[in-house]
PDB file of C-alpha atoms in Angstrom:
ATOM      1  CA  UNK R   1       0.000   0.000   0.000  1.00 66.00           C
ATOM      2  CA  UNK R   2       1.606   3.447  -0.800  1.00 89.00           C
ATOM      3  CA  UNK R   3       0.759   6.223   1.264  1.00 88.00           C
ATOM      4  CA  UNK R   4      -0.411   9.907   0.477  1.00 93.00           C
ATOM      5  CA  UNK R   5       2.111  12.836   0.397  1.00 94.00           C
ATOM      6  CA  UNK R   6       1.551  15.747   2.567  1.00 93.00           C
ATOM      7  CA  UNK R   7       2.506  19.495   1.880  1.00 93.00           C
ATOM      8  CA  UNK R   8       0.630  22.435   2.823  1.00 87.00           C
ATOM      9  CA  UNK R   9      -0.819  25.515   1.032  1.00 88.00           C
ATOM     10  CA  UNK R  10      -0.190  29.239   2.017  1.00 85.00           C
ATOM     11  CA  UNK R  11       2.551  31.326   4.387  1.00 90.00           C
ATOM     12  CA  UNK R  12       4.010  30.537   7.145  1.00 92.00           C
ATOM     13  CA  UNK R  13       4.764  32.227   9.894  1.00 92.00           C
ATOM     14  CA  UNK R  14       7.343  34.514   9.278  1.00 93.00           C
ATOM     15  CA  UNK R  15       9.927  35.931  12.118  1.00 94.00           C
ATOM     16  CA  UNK R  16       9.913  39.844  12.935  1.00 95.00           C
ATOM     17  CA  UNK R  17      13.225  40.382  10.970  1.00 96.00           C
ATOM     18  CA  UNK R  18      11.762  38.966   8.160  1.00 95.00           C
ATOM     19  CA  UNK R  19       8.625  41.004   8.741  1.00 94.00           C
ATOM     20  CA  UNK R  20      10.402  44.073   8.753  1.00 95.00           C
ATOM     21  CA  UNK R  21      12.644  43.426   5.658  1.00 95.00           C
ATOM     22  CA  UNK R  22       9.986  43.069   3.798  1.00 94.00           C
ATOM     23  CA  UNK R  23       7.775  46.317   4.661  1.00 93.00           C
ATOM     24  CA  UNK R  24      11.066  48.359   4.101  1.00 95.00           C
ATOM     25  CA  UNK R  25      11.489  47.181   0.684  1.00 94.00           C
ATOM     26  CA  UNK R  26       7.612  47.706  -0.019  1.00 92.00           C
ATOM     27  CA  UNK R  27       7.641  51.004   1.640  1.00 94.00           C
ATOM     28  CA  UNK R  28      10.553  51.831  -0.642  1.00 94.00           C
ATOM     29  CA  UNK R  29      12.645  52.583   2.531  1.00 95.00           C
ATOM     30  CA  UNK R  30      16.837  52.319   1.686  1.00 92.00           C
ATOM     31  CA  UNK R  31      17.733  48.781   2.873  1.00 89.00           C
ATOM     32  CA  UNK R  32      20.835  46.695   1.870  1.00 94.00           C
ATOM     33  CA  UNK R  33      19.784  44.281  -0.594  1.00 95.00           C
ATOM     34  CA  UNK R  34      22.506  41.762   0.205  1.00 97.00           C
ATOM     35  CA  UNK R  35      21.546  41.960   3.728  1.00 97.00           C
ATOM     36  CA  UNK R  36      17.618  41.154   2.532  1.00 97.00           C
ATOM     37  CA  UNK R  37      18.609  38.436   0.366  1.00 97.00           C
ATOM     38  CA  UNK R  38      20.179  36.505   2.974  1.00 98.00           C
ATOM     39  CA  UNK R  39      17.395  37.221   5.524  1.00 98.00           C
ATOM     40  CA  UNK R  40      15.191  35.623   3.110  1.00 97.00           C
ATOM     41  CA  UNK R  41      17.905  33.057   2.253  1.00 97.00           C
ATOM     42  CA  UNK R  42      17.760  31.870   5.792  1.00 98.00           C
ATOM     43  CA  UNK R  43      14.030  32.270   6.666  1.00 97.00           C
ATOM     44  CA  UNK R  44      13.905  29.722   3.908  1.00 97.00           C
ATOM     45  CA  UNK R  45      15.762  27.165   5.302  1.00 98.00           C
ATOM     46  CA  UNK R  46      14.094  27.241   8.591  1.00 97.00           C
ATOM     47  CA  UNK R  47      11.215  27.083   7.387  1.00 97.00           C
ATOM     48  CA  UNK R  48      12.305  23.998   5.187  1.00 97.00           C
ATOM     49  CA  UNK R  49      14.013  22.542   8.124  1.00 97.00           C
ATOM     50  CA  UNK R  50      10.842  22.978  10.317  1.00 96.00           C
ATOM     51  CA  UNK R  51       8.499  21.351   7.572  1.00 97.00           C
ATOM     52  CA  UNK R  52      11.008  18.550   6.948  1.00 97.00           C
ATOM     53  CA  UNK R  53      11.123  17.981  11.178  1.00 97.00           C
ATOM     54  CA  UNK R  54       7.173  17.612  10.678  1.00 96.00           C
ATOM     55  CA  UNK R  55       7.376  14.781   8.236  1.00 95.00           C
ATOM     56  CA  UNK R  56       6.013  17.227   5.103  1.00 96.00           C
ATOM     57  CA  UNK R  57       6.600  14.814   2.314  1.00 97.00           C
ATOM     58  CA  UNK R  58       6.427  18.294  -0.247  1.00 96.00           C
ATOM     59  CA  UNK R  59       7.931  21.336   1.113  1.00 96.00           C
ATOM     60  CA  UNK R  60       7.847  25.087   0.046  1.00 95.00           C
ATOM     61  CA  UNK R  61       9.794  27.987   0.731  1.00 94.00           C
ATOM     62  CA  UNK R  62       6.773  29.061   3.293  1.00 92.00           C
ATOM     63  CA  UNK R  63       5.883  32.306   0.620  1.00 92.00           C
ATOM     64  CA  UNK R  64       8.910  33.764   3.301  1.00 90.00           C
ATOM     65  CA  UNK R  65       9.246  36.791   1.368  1.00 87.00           C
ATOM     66  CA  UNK R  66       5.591  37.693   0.137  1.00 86.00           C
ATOM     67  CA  UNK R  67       4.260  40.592   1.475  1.00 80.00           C
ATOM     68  CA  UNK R  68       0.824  39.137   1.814  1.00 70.00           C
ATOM     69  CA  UNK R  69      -1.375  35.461   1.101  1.00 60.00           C
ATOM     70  CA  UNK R  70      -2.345  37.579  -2.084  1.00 54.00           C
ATOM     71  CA  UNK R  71       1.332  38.665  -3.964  1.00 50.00           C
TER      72      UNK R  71
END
């Protein structure tokens, strides 16, 4: 018998670095893009690393650097 694959659908939570990141870029703020690429960079291994610990058989990058469910 095979079994079904899990994944999930949507964001997940994101931490308040990454929060903030992200509203500086929208808000057209100056921010160091390097810096913000590897903020993102590592808010998407953690949250690959926490889906993997949960036994998610499909795993996304979490939508870590969307603004919103809807971009």
């Amino acid at each position: 018998m095979s079994r079904i694959l899990t994944t999930h659908v949507g964001s997940l939570p994101r931490t308040q670095q990454v929060v903030d990141a992200i509203f500086a870029r929208e808000r057209g703020e100056n921010f160091n893009r390097t810096e913000f690429d590897q903020i993102m960079a590592d808010a998407v291994v953690e949250n690959v690393r926490r889906q993997n610990n949960a036994g998610v058989d499909i795993v996304s990058d979490g939508e870590a650097s969307k603004i919103s469910y809807a971009t």
